[in-house]
CSV table of C-alpha atoms and ligand atoms in Angstrom, one decimal:
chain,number,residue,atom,x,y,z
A,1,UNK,CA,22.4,10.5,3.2
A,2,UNK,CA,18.9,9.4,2.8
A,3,UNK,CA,18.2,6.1,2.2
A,4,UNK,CA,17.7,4.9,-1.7
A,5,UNK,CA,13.7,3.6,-2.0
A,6,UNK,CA,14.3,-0.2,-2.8
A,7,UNK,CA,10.9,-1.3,-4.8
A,8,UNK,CA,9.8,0.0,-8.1
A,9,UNK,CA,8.4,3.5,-8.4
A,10,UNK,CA,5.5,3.0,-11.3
A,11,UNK,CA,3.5,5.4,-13.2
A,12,UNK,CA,0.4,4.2,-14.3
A,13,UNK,CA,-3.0,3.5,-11.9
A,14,UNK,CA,-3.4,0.1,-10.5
A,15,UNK,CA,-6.7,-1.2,-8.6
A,16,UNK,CA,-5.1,-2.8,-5.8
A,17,UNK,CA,-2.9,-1.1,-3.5
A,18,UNK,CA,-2.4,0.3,0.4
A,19,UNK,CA,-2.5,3.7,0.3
A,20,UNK,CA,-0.8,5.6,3.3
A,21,UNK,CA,0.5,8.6,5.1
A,22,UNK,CA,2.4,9.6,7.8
A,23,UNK,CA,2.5,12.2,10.6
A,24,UNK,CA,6.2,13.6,11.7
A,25,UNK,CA,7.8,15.7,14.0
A,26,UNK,CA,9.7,17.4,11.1
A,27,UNK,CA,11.2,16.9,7.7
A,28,UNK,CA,14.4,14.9,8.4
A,29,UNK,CA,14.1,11.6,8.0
A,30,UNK,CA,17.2,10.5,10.2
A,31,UNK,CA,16.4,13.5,13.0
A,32,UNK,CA,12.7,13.3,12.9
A,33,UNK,CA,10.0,11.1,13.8
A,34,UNK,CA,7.1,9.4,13.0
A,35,UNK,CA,3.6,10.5,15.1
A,36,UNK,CA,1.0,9.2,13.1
A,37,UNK,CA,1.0,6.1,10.6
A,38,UNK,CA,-2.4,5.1,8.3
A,39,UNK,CA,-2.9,3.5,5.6
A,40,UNK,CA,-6.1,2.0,3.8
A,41,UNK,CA,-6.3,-1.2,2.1
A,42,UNK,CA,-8.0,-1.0,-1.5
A,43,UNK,CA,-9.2,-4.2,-3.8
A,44,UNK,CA,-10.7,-3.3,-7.3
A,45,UNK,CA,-10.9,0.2,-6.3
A,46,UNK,CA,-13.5,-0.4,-3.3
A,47,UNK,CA,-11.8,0.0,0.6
A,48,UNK,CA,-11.6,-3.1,2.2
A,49,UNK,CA,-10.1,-1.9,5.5
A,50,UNK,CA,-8.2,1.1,7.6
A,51,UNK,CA,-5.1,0.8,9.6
A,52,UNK,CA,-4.3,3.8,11.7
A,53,UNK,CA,-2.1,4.4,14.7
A,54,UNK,CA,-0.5,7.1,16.9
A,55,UNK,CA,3.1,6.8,17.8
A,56,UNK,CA,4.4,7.9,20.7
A,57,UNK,CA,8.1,9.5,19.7
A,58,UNK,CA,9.8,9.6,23.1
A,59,UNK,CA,10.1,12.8,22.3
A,60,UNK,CA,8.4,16.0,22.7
A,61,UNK,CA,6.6,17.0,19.5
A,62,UNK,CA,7.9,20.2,18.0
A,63,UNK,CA,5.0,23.2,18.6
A,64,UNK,CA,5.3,23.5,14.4
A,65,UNK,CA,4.4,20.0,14.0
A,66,UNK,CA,1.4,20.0,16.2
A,67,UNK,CA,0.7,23.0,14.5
A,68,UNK,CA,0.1,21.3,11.0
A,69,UNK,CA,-1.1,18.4,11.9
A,70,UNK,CA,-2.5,18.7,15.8
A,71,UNK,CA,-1.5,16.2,17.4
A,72,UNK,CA,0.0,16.6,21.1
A,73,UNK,CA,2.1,15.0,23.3
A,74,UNK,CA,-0.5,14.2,25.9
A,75,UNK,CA,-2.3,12.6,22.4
A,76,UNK,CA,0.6,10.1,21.9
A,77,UNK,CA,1.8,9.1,25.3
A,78,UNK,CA,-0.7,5.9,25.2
A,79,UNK,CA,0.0,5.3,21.6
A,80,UNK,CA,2.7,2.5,21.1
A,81,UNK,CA,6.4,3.1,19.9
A,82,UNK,CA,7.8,3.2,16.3
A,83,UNK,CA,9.1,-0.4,16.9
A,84,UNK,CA,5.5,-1.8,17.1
A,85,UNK,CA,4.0,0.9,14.8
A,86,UNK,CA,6.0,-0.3,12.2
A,87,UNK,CA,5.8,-4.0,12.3
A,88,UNK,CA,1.9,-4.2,12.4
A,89,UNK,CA,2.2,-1.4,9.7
A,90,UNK,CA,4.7,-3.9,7.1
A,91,UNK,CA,2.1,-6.6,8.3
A,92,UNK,CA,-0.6,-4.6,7.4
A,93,UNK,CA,0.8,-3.2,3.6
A,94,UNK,CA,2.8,-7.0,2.9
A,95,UNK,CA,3.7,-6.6,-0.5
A,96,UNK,CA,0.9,-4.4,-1.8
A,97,UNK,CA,1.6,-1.3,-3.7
A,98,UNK,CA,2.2,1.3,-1.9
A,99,UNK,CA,0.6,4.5,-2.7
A,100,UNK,CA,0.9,8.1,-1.5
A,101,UNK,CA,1.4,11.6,-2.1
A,102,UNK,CA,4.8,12.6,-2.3
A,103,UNK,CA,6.4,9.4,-0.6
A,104,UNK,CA,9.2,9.1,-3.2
A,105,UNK,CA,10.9,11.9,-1.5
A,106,UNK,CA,9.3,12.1,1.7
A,107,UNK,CA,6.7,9.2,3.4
A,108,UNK,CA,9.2,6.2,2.2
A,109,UNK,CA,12.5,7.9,3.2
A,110,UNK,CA,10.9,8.0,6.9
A,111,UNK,CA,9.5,4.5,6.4
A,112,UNK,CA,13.8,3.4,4.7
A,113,UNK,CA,15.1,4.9,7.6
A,114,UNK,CA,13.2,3.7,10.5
A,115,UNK,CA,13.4,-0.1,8.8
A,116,UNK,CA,17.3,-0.2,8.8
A,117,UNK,CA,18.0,1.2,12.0
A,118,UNK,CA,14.7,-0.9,13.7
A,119,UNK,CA,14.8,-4.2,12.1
A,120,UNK,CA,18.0,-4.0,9.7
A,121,UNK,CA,15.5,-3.8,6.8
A,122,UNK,CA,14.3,-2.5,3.5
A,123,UNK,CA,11.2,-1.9,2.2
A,124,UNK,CA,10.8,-3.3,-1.5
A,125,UNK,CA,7.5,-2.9,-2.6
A,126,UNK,CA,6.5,-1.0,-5.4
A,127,UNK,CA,5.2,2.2,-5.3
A,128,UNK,CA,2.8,5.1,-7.3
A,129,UNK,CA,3.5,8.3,-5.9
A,130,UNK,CA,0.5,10.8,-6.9
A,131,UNK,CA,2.5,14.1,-6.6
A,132,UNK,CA,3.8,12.6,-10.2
A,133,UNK,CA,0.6,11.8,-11.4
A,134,UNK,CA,-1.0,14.7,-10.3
A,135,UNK,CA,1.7,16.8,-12.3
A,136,UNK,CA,1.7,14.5,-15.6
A,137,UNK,CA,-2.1,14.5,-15.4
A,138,UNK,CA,-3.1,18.3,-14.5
A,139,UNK,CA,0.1,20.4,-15.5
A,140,UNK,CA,-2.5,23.4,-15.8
A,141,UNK,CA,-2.2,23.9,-11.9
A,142,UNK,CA,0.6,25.6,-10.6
A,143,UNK,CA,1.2,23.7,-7.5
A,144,UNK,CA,0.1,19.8,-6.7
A,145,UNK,CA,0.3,19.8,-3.0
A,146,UNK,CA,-2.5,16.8,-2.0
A,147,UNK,CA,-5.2,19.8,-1.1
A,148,UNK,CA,-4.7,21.6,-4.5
A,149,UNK,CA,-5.6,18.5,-6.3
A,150,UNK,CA,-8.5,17.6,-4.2
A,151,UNK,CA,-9.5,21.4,-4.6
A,152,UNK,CA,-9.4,20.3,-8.2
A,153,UNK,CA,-11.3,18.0,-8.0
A,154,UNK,CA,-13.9,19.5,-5.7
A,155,UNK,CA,-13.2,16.8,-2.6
A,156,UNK,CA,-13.4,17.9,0.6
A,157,UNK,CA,-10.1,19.0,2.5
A,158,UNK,CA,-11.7,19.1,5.9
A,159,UNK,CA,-9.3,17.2,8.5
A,160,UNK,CA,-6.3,17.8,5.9
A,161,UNK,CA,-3.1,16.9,8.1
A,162,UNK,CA,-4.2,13.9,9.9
A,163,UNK,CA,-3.3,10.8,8.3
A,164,UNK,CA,-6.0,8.6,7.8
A,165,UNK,CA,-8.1,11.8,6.0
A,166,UNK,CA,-4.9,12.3,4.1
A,167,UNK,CA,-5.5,8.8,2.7
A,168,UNK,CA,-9.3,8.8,1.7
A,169,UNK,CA,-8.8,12.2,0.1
A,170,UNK,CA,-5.8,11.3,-1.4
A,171,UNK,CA,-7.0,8.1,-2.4
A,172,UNK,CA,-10.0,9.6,-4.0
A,173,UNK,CA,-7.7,11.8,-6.3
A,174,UNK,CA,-6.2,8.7,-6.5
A,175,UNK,CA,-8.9,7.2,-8.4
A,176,UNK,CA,-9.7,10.5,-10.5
A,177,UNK,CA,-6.0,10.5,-11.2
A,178,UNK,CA,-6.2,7.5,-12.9
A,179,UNK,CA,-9.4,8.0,-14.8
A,180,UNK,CA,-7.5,11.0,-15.9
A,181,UNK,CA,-4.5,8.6,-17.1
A,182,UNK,CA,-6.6,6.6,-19.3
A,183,UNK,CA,-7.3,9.8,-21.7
A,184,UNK,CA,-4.0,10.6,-22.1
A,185,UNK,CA,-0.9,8.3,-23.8
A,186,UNK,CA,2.0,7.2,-21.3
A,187,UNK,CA,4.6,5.5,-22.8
A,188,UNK,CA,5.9,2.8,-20.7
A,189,UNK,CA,9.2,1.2,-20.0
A,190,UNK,CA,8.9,-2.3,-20.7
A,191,UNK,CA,11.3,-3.2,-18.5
A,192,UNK,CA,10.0,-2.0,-15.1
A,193,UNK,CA,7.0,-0.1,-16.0
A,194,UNK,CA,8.4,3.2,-15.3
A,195,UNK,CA,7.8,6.4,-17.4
A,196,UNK,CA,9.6,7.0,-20.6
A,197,UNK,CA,10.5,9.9,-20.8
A,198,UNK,CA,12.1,12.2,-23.6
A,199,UNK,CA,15.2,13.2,-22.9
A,200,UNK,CA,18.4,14.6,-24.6
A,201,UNK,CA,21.5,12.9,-25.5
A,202,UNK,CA,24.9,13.4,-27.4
A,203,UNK,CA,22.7,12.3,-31.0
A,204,UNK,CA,19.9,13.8,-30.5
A,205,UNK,CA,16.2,13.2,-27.8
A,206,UNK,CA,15.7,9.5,-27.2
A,207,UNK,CA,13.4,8.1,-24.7
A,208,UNK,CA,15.1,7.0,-21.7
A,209,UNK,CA,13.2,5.3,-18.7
A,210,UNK,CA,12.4,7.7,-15.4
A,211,UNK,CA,13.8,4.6,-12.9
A,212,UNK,CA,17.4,5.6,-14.7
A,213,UNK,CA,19.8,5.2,-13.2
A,214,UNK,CA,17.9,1.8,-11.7
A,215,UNK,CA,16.6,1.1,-14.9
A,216,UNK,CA,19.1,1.7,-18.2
A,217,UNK,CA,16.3,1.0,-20.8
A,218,UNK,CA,16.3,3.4,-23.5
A,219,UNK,CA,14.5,3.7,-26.9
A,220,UNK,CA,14.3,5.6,-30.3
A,221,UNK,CA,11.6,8.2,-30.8
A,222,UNK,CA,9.2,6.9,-33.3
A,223,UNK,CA,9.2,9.6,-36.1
B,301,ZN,ZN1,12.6,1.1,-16.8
Protein backbone atom coordinates (compact mmCIF):
# COMPACT_ATOMS: atom_id res chain seq x y z
CA UNK A 1 0.00 0.00 0.00
CA UNK A 2 1.18 3.38 -0.90
CA UNK A 3 1.47 5.75 1.55
CA UNK A 4 -1.57 8.41 2.08
CA UNK A 5 -0.09 12.18 1.13
CA UNK A 6 -0.42 13.93 4.60
CA UNK A 7 -0.69 17.86 3.70
CA UNK A 8 -3.41 19.58 1.82
CA UNK A 9 -3.70 19.03 -1.94
CA UNK A 10 -4.96 22.73 -3.14
CA UNK A 11 -6.29 23.88 -6.42
CA UNK A 12 -5.87 27.31 -6.96
CA UNK A 13 -2.20 29.25 -7.96
CA UNK A 14 -0.21 30.57 -5.18
CA UNK A 15 3.01 32.89 -5.58
CA UNK A 16 5.20 31.29 -3.15
CA UNK A 17 6.05 27.82 -3.33
CA UNK A 18 9.16 25.05 -4.05
CA UNK A 19 8.58 23.45 -7.00
CA UNK A 20 10.24 20.01 -7.53
CA UNK A 21 10.85 16.77 -9.29
CA UNK A 22 12.38 13.69 -9.01
CA UNK A 23 14.42 11.07 -11.03
CA UNK A 24 13.64 7.19 -10.29
CA UNK A 25 14.76 3.86 -11.10
CA UNK A 26 11.08 2.90 -11.82
CA UNK A 27 7.53 3.46 -10.80
CA UNK A 28 7.15 1.71 -7.41
CA UNK A 29 7.50 3.65 -4.78
CA UNK A 30 8.34 0.92 -2.13
CA UNK A 31 10.75 -1.11 -4.90
CA UNK A 32 12.20 1.84 -6.63
CA UNK A 33 14.43 4.55 -6.06
CA UNK A 34 15.16 7.97 -6.12
CA UNK A 35 18.27 9.17 -8.66
CA UNK A 36 17.75 12.65 -9.05
CA UNK A 37 16.04 15.22 -6.60
CA UNK A 38 15.46 19.29 -7.60
CA UNK A 39 13.49 21.67 -6.63
CA UNK A 40 13.45 25.60 -7.10
CA UNK A 41 12.48 28.01 -4.58
CA UNK A 42 9.88 30.67 -5.89
CA UNK A 43 8.85 34.20 -3.86
CA UNK A 44 6.20 36.35 -5.63
CA UNK A 45 6.57 34.37 -8.74
CA UNK A 46 10.43 35.35 -9.29
CA UNK A 47 13.12 32.20 -8.52
CA UNK A 48 15.10 32.93 -5.61
CA UNK A 49 17.26 29.77 -5.64
CA UNK A 50 17.81 25.99 -7.10
CA UNK A 51 18.42 22.82 -5.18
CA UNK A 52 19.49 19.88 -7.17
CA UNK A 53 21.20 16.63 -6.33
CA UNK A 54 22.11 13.17 -7.65
CA UNK A 55 21.50 10.21 -5.57
CA UNK A 56 23.41 7.44 -5.61
CA UNK A 57 20.77 4.29 -5.18
CA UNK A 58 23.12 1.38 -4.20
CA UNK A 59 21.81 -0.02 -6.87
CA UNK A 60 22.26 -0.43 -10.41
CA UNK A 61 20.00 1.84 -12.48
CA UNK A 62 17.55 -0.02 -14.67
CA UNK A 63 18.77 0.42 -18.58
CA UNK A 64 14.88 1.88 -19.00
CA UNK A 65 15.38 4.40 -16.51
CA UNK A 66 18.60 5.83 -17.86
CA UNK A 67 16.85 5.56 -20.94
CA UNK A 68 14.23 8.33 -20.01
CA UNK A 69 16.05 10.26 -18.09
CA UNK A 70 20.04 9.56 -18.74
CA UNK A 71 21.48 9.26 -15.96
CA UNK A 72 24.09 6.34 -15.31
CA UNK A 73 25.53 4.58 -12.74
CA UNK A 74 29.04 5.82 -13.15
CA UNK A 75 26.89 9.50 -12.96
CA UNK A 76 25.73 8.72 -9.37
CA UNK A 77 28.42 6.85 -7.69
CA UNK A 78 29.86 10.32 -6.17
CA UNK A 79 26.45 11.62 -5.59
CA UNK A 80 25.34 11.13 -1.81
CA UNK A 81 22.65 8.61 -0.52
CA UNK A 82 18.88 9.03 -0.21
CA UNK A 83 19.42 9.50 3.56
CA UNK A 84 21.38 12.83 2.96
CA UNK A 85 19.41 13.70 -0.26
CA UNK A 86 16.48 13.88 1.58
CA UNK A 87 17.20 15.74 4.65
CA UNK A 88 18.89 18.74 2.86
CA UNK A 89 15.89 18.33 0.41
CA UNK A 90 12.95 18.75 3.63
CA UNK A 91 15.61 21.57 4.77
CA UNK A 92 15.51 23.07 1.59
CA UNK A 93 11.29 22.94 0.88
CA UNK A 94 10.50 23.57 5.07
CA UNK A 95 6.98 24.10 4.98
CA UNK A 96 6.58 25.75 1.56
CA UNK A 97 4.12 24.53 -0.92
CA UNK A 98 5.02 22.02 -2.68
CA UNK A 99 4.48 22.05 -6.37
CA UNK A 100 4.85 19.55 -9.18
CA UNK A 101 3.54 17.67 -12.00
CA UNK A 102 1.81 14.67 -11.14
CA UNK A 103 3.25 14.32 -7.45
CA UNK A 104 -0.21 13.45 -5.90
CA UNK A 105 0.21 10.08 -7.42
CA UNK A 106 3.67 9.80 -8.15
CA UNK A 107 6.75 12.47 -6.85
CA UNK A 108 5.07 12.50 -3.08
CA UNK A 109 4.41 8.81 -2.78
CA UNK A 110 8.36 8.35 -3.47
CA UNK A 111 9.02 11.32 -1.14
CA UNK A 112 6.00 9.30 1.81
CA UNK A 113 7.77 6.35 1.40
CA UNK A 114 11.37 7.11 1.67
CA UNK A 115 10.39 9.60 4.93
CA UNK A 116 8.83 6.66 7.04
CA UNK A 117 11.17 4.08 6.44
CA UNK A 118 14.44 6.87 6.68
CA UNK A 119 13.47 9.10 9.41
CA UNK A 120 10.01 7.53 10.70
CA UNK A 121 8.38 10.61 9.09
CA UNK A 122 5.69 12.35 7.06
CA UNK A 123 5.61 14.93 4.88
CA UNK A 124 2.64 17.53 5.69
CA UNK A 125 3.01 20.29 3.52
CA UNK A 126 0.53 21.37 1.18
CA UNK A 127 0.70 20.76 -2.17
CA UNK A 128 -0.67 22.08 -6.09
CA UNK A 129 -0.23 19.30 -8.37
CA UNK A 130 -0.27 20.80 -12.11
CA UNK A 131 -1.35 17.63 -13.86
CA UNK A 132 -4.92 18.88 -12.16
CA UNK A 133 -4.52 22.24 -13.19
CA UNK A 134 -3.44 21.53 -16.43
CA UNK A 135 -6.62 19.33 -17.03
CA UNK A 136 -9.21 21.83 -15.29
CA UNK A 137 -7.50 24.73 -17.19
CA UNK A 138 -6.88 23.20 -20.95
CA UNK A 139 -9.49 20.20 -21.12
CA UNK A 140 -9.18 20.82 -25.03
CA UNK A 141 -5.81 18.67 -25.05
CA UNK A 142 -6.05 15.17 -25.05
CA UNK A 143 -3.23 14.29 -22.84
CA UNK A 144 -1.41 16.75 -20.00
CA UNK A 145 1.79 15.00 -19.65
CA UNK A 146 4.38 18.11 -18.41
CA UNK A 147 5.76 18.35 -22.34
CA UNK A 148 2.14 18.50 -23.85
CA UNK A 149 1.46 21.47 -21.73
CA UNK A 150 4.68 23.20 -22.33
CA UNK A 151 4.08 22.32 -26.08
CA UNK A 152 0.97 24.34 -25.43
CA UNK A 153 2.34 26.84 -24.35
CA UNK A 154 5.13 27.07 -26.73
CA UNK A 155 8.09 26.49 -23.86
CA UNK A 156 10.89 24.76 -24.73
CA UNK A 157 11.13 20.90 -23.81
CA UNK A 158 14.82 20.54 -24.51
CA UNK A 159 16.49 18.63 -21.44
CA UNK A 160 12.83 17.11 -20.64
CA UNK A 161 13.60 14.14 -18.08
CA UNK A 162 16.21 15.73 -15.91
CA UNK A 163 14.94 17.18 -12.88
CA UNK A 164 15.97 20.54 -12.44
CA UNK A 165 14.66 21.39 -16.40
CA UNK A 166 11.54 19.45 -15.33
CA UNK A 167 11.06 22.24 -12.69
CA UNK A 168 11.71 25.52 -14.74
CA UNK A 169 9.53 24.20 -17.48
CA UNK A 170 7.12 23.00 -15.28
CA UNK A 171 7.21 25.93 -13.28
CA UNK A 172 6.76 28.18 -16.19
CA UNK A 173 3.44 26.35 -17.07
CA UNK A 174 3.09 26.82 -13.62
CA UNK A 175 2.76 30.41 -13.85
CA UNK A 176 0.59 30.30 -17.30
CA UNK A 177 -1.44 27.80 -15.46
CA UNK A 178 -2.42 30.17 -13.07
CA UNK A 179 -3.01 33.13 -15.29
CA UNK A 180 -5.21 30.68 -16.92
CA UNK A 181 -7.09 30.07 -13.50
CA UNK A 182 -7.93 33.62 -12.99
CA UNK A 183 -10.34 33.64 -16.30
CA UNK A 184 -12.09 30.91 -15.30
CA UNK A 185 -14.55 30.37 -11.84
CA UNK A 186 -13.33 27.61 -9.29
CA UNK A 187 -15.39 27.14 -6.61
CA UNK A 188 -13.59 26.59 -3.47
CA UNK A 189 -14.03 24.49 -0.40
CA UNK A 190 -14.02 26.77 2.43
CA UNK A 191 -12.82 24.38 4.61
CA UNK A 192 -9.46 23.35 3.14
CA UNK A 193 -9.35 25.07 -0.09
CA UNK A 194 -9.79 22.15 -2.13
CA UNK A 195 -11.98 21.96 -5.40
CA UNK A 196 -15.71 21.65 -5.17
CA UNK A 197 -16.72 19.62 -7.24
CA UNK A 198 -20.24 18.48 -8.58
CA UNK A 199 -21.02 15.35 -7.83
CA UNK A 200 -24.10 12.96 -7.55
CA UNK A 201 -25.84 11.81 -4.52
CA UNK A 202 -29.06 9.81 -3.46
CA UNK A 203 -31.20 13.58 -3.86
CA UNK A 204 -29.87 14.80 -6.57
CA UNK A 205 -25.88 16.76 -7.69
CA UNK A 206 -24.55 18.63 -4.75
CA UNK A 207 -21.13 20.00 -4.51
CA UNK A 208 -18.87 17.97 -2.50
CA UNK A 209 -15.17 18.89 -1.81
CA UNK A 210 -12.27 16.95 -4.06
CA UNK A 211 -10.00 16.33 -0.46
CA UNK A 212 -13.30 13.93 0.40
CA UNK A 213 -12.84 11.63 2.07
CA UNK A 214 -10.24 14.02 4.15
CA UNK A 215 -12.43 16.79 3.83
CA UNK A 216 -16.49 15.98 4.29
CA UNK A 217 -17.58 19.52 3.39
CA UNK A 218 -20.37 19.54 1.09
CA UNK A 219 -22.79 22.21 -0.37
CA UNK A 220 -26.11 22.91 -2.34
CA UNK A 221 -25.84 23.94 -5.93
CA UNK A 222 -26.98 27.46 -6.20
CA UNK A 223 -29.91 27.37 -8.80
ZN1 LIG B 1 -12.47 20.62 1.69
Amino acid sequence: MAEKNRGKRLVKYVPDYVIFDLETTGINPAADEIIEISAVRVKERAVVDTFSTLVNPGCPIPWQATQVNGITDEMVREAPQIKEALSDFFAYTKDFVLVGHNIHSFDLKFIQEKAKNLFGRTVDNDYIDTLYMARQCLPQLAHHKLTDVASYFRISIEGAHRALNDCIMNLKCYEKLGELQESIHIDLCPKCGGELKRRNGKFGEFLGCSNFPECRYTAQIRK
